[in-house]
Amino acid sequence: MAERAVRSLRTRLLAWYVGTSLLVLATVGVAVCWVTWQSRVSAVDAELRVQARRVSGAVRARPGGAFDVELPSDATAYFQQARPRTYYAVWTIRGRLVDQSRPDLGLPAAPVSGARTRGASREVIVGDGELTVLVGRQIDDVREELWSLAGTMALAGTGAMALALLCAWLVASRALAPVQRISETARRMAGGELSARVAVDRTESELGQVADALNLAFDRLHEALERQSRFTADASHELRTPVAMLSAEVDWVLMRERSAAEYREALEACSRVAARMRGLVQSLLILARADSGELSVSRERVRLDLVIDQAVESLRQLSLDRCVRVESAMMPVTVEGDSERLLQLVTNLVLNAVVYSPPDGLVRVALTLEGNEATVRVTDRGIGIEADDLPRIFDRFYRCTSARTCEPGGAGLGLAIAKWIVDAHHGAIACTSEPGCGTEFVVRLPAHQAAGRVPGTGPPPPAPGERAVQGLSRV
Ligand code: ADP
């Protein structure tokens, strides 16, 4: 199909080319013939004028109103030549015919002065006050010469046209070959061959840029499709384990009649698994909606120190259970953003710090205003992250090997969501870590304003228009 489209494009291009060239050639040909004709006719007129003067000079008036015409010998020879046939006629001013070189001239009366074409002849009429002299000459030779010129030009034009057509065909084929390659690649891509790319090195000039742009788009598409299928596969994989646990638990309970305590224990186990699945599904939903652009972040003034307080408070029971101390030191800093999402961000970071800390561990959360940036630091003295793992911790479903044994095990989505939230707030997130010593996450967000308080003196109440966080939605 691509080939057919290119062929029709090439045919159309050639048709335009041929049409335009023919028009130009015809115009030039007609112009050349016209100019040649005009110049030849002018030459004939000049020649006839000379002869007319000779004839006029050869007329002698005789007494009694008669005239003698005595032409010099070369003029006589001129008017007797067979080809081109020449002639003259002389009239008095009153219109009486004095003399004519041939009796069959068919000139009834003296014409007015000037030059004219009559039939196959050119005639010049000159009046000198007493006489009117007409000298004529057949111009077949001029016409033949012109036809021969037109023929030669038509022949040369046809040859040039054929040669130009051949060249145009080759050039058009060469120029359109990349278009064919591009559409062929796009067709293969649409047919599912995601690795198909346009061969850019064989694609010249502007089409090379088009091919580059298309290849980039194909790369993006390929990546997006791969990411999507990896996401689906990972999500199914992550959901398979809790579903299997749920099913095993229910099967076990239904095998025979159980005691009330056993039923309670089984239901509690199911509830825990369901809670984990709910968290996972929520995370998946957030990322899927973020990918499709459906998830937006609101823009309101949010007291980040209150958000952090809220997050730390929500994790108090977990940190107590794990004997991990969480300390916070915060300046009152306001940012512009979505309080729910910011709470989610801080919760994910503090939760990780608690989960990946050993018993009796210490987690510090600090909020400062650095320049015009609200800076949140979450530091722990936990298991740390290997240098090889560091670049990948924000990838979806990525879990470091060292973290796999930690309970409660996550699905590797917390940091991916955190990164998305930071990006949506035009901020930056970074992590430094030393295996076995601890980890620090630093989040920088554009600050809205600072209330100028020293850390540790307790947060002031929210300013009018600022939002305190009401609830926590944990992932
Ligand atoms: P998870 O739910 O597994 O914690 P995250 O996306 O939150 O998923 O984190 C990705 C991985 O990064 C974790 O599995 C863990 O290996 C590592 N990680 C994140 N935070 C810490 C931390 N504070 N200390 C050590 N490792 C961490």
PDB file of C-alpha atoms and ligand atoms in Angstrom, residues 348-357 378-386 389 392-404 406 408-418 431 433 438-441 475, ligand 1:
ATOM      1  CA  ASN A 348       5.943   6.412  52.464  1.00  0.00           C
ATOM      2  CA  LEU A 349       9.396   7.744  53.372  1.00  0.00           C
ATOM      3  CA  VAL A 350       8.955   7.513  57.153  1.00  0.00           C
ATOM      4  CA  LEU A 351       7.304   4.098  56.839  1.00  0.00           C
ATOM      5  CA  ASN A 352      10.298   2.784  54.893  1.00  0.00           C
ATOM      6  CA  ALA A 353      12.696   4.290  57.440  1.00  0.00           C
ATOM      7  CA  VAL A 354      10.838   2.527  60.285  1.00  0.00           C
ATOM      8  CA  VAL A 355      10.449  -0.767  58.437  1.00  0.00           C
ATOM      9  CA  TYR A 356      14.086  -0.948  57.328  1.00  0.00           C
ATOM     10  CA  SER A 357      15.451   0.026  60.764  1.00  0.00           C
ATOM     11  CA  VAL A 378      14.195  11.434  56.536  1.00  0.00           C
ATOM     12  CA  THR A 379      17.224   9.708  58.031  1.00  0.00           C
ATOM     13  CA  ASP A 380      17.505   6.244  59.520  1.00  0.00           C
ATOM     14  CA  ARG A 381      20.199   3.943  60.819  1.00  0.00           C
ATOM     15  CA  GLY A 382      18.746   0.903  59.119  1.00  0.00           C
ATOM     16  CA  ILE A 383      19.934  -1.743  56.708  1.00  0.00           C
ATOM     17  CA  GLY A 384      20.900   0.776  54.052  1.00  0.00           C
ATOM     18  CA  ILE A 385      20.871   0.312  50.275  1.00  0.00           C
ATOM     19  CA  GLU A 386      23.634  -1.158  48.110  1.00  0.00           C
ATOM     20  CA  ASP A 389      20.409  -0.737  43.932  1.00  0.00           C
ATOM     21  CA  ARG A 392      16.637   1.658  40.733  1.00  0.00           C
ATOM     22  CA  ILE A 393      14.813   2.187  44.014  1.00  0.00           C
ATOM     23  CA  PHE A 394      12.332   4.609  42.419  1.00  0.00           C
ATOM     24  CA  ASP A 395      11.412   2.030  39.752  1.00  0.00           C
ATOM     25  CA  ARG A 396       8.064   0.365  40.095  1.00  0.00           C
ATOM     26  CA  PHE A 397       8.073  -3.004  41.901  1.00  0.00           C
ATOM     27  CA  TYR A 398      11.784  -2.721  42.602  1.00  0.00           C
ATOM     28  CA  ARG A 399      12.840  -4.168  45.945  1.00  0.00           C
ATOM     29  CA  CYS A 400      16.440  -4.543  47.048  1.00  0.00           C
ATOM     30  CA  THR A 401      17.482  -8.064  47.924  1.00  0.00           C
ATOM     31  CA  SER A 402      18.369  -6.986  51.468  1.00  0.00           C
ATOM     32  CA  ALA A 403      14.806  -5.668  51.970  1.00  0.00           C
ATOM     33  CA  ARG A 404      12.997  -8.828  50.931  1.00  0.00           C
ATOM     34  CA  CYS A 406      11.918  -7.312  56.166  1.00  0.00           C
ATOM     35  CA  PRO A 408       5.856  -6.009  56.562  1.00  0.00           C
ATOM     36  CA  GLY A 409       7.051  -6.573  53.032  1.00  0.00           C
ATOM     37  CA  GLY A 410       5.990  -3.972  50.501  1.00  0.00           C
ATOM     38  CA  ALA A 411       5.454  -4.322  46.785  1.00  0.00           C
ATOM     39  CA  GLY A 412       8.125  -1.849  45.733  1.00  0.00           C
ATOM     40  CA  LEU A 413       5.637   0.890  44.780  1.00  0.00           C
ATOM     41  CA  GLY A 414       6.035   3.334  47.687  1.00  0.00           C
ATOM     42  CA  LEU A 415       9.031   5.205  46.292  1.00  0.00           C
ATOM     43  CA  ALA A 416       7.624   5.201  42.723  1.00  0.00           C
ATOM     44  CA  ILE A 417       4.544   6.969  44.075  1.00  0.00           C
ATOM     45  CA  ALA A 418       6.717   9.285  46.207  1.00  0.00           C
ATOM     46  CA  CYS A 431      18.672   9.285  48.332  1.00  0.00           C
ATOM     47  CA  SER A 433      22.783   5.416  51.727  1.00  0.00           C
ATOM     48  CA  GLY A 438      21.599   3.904  57.227  1.00  0.00           C
ATOM     49  CA  THR A 439      19.792   5.880  54.584  1.00  0.00           C
ATOM     50  CA  GLU A 440      18.796   9.469  54.037  1.00  0.00           C
ATOM     51  CA  PHE A 441      16.056  10.686  51.719  1.00  0.00           C
ATOM     52  CA  VAL A 475      -0.591   3.167  50.603  1.00  0.00           C
TER      53      VAL A 475
HETATM   54  P1  ADP B   1       8.701  -1.163  49.491  1.00  0.00           P
HETATM   55  O1  ADP B   1       7.248  -1.217  49.605  1.00  0.00           O
HETATM   56  O2  ADP B   1       9.341  -2.445  49.104  1.00  0.00           O
HETATM   57  O3  ADP B   1       9.340  -0.507  50.629  1.00  0.00           O
HETATM   58  P2  ADP B   1       9.484   1.184  48.104  1.00  0.00           P
HETATM   59  O4  ADP B   1       9.235   1.606  46.720  1.00  0.00           O
HETATM   60  O5  ADP B   1       9.013   2.047  49.183  1.00  0.00           O
HETATM   61  O6  ADP B   1       8.923  -0.266  48.220  1.00  0.00           O
HETATM   62  O7  ADP B   1      11.046   0.994  48.271  1.00  0.00           O
HETATM   63  C1  ADP B   1      11.758   0.323  47.246  1.00  0.00           C
HETATM   64  C2  ADP B   1      12.945  -0.357  47.835  1.00  0.00           C
HETATM   65  O8  ADP B   1      13.881   0.617  48.276  1.00  0.00           O
HETATM   66  C3  ADP B   1      12.627  -1.130  49.092  1.00  0.00           C
HETATM   67  O9  ADP B   1      12.194  -2.433  48.780  1.00  0.00           O
HETATM   68  C4  ADP B   1      13.931  -1.154  49.791  1.00  0.00           C
HETATM   69  O10 ADP B   1      14.740  -2.175  49.308  1.00  0.00           O
HETATM   70  C5  ADP B   1      14.568   0.163  49.435  1.00  0.00           C
HETATM   71  N1  ADP B   1      14.383   1.157  50.488  1.00  0.00           N
HETATM   72  C6  ADP B   1      13.524   2.192  50.493  1.00  0.00           C
HETATM   73  N2  ADP B   1      13.657   2.920  51.620  1.00  0.00           N
HETATM   74  C7  ADP B   1      14.654   2.349  52.320  1.00  0.00           C
HETATM   75  C8  ADP B   1      15.279   2.658  53.562  1.00  0.00           C
HETATM   76  N3  ADP B   1      14.907   3.695  54.297  1.00  0.00           N
HETATM   77  N4  ADP B   1      16.262   1.854  53.967  1.00  0.00           N
HETATM   78  C9  ADP B   1      16.670   0.814  53.227  1.00  0.00           C
HETATM   79  N5  ADP B   1      16.109   0.463  52.049  1.00  0.00           N
HETATM   80  C10 ADP B   1      15.122   1.232  51.609  1.00  0.00           C
END
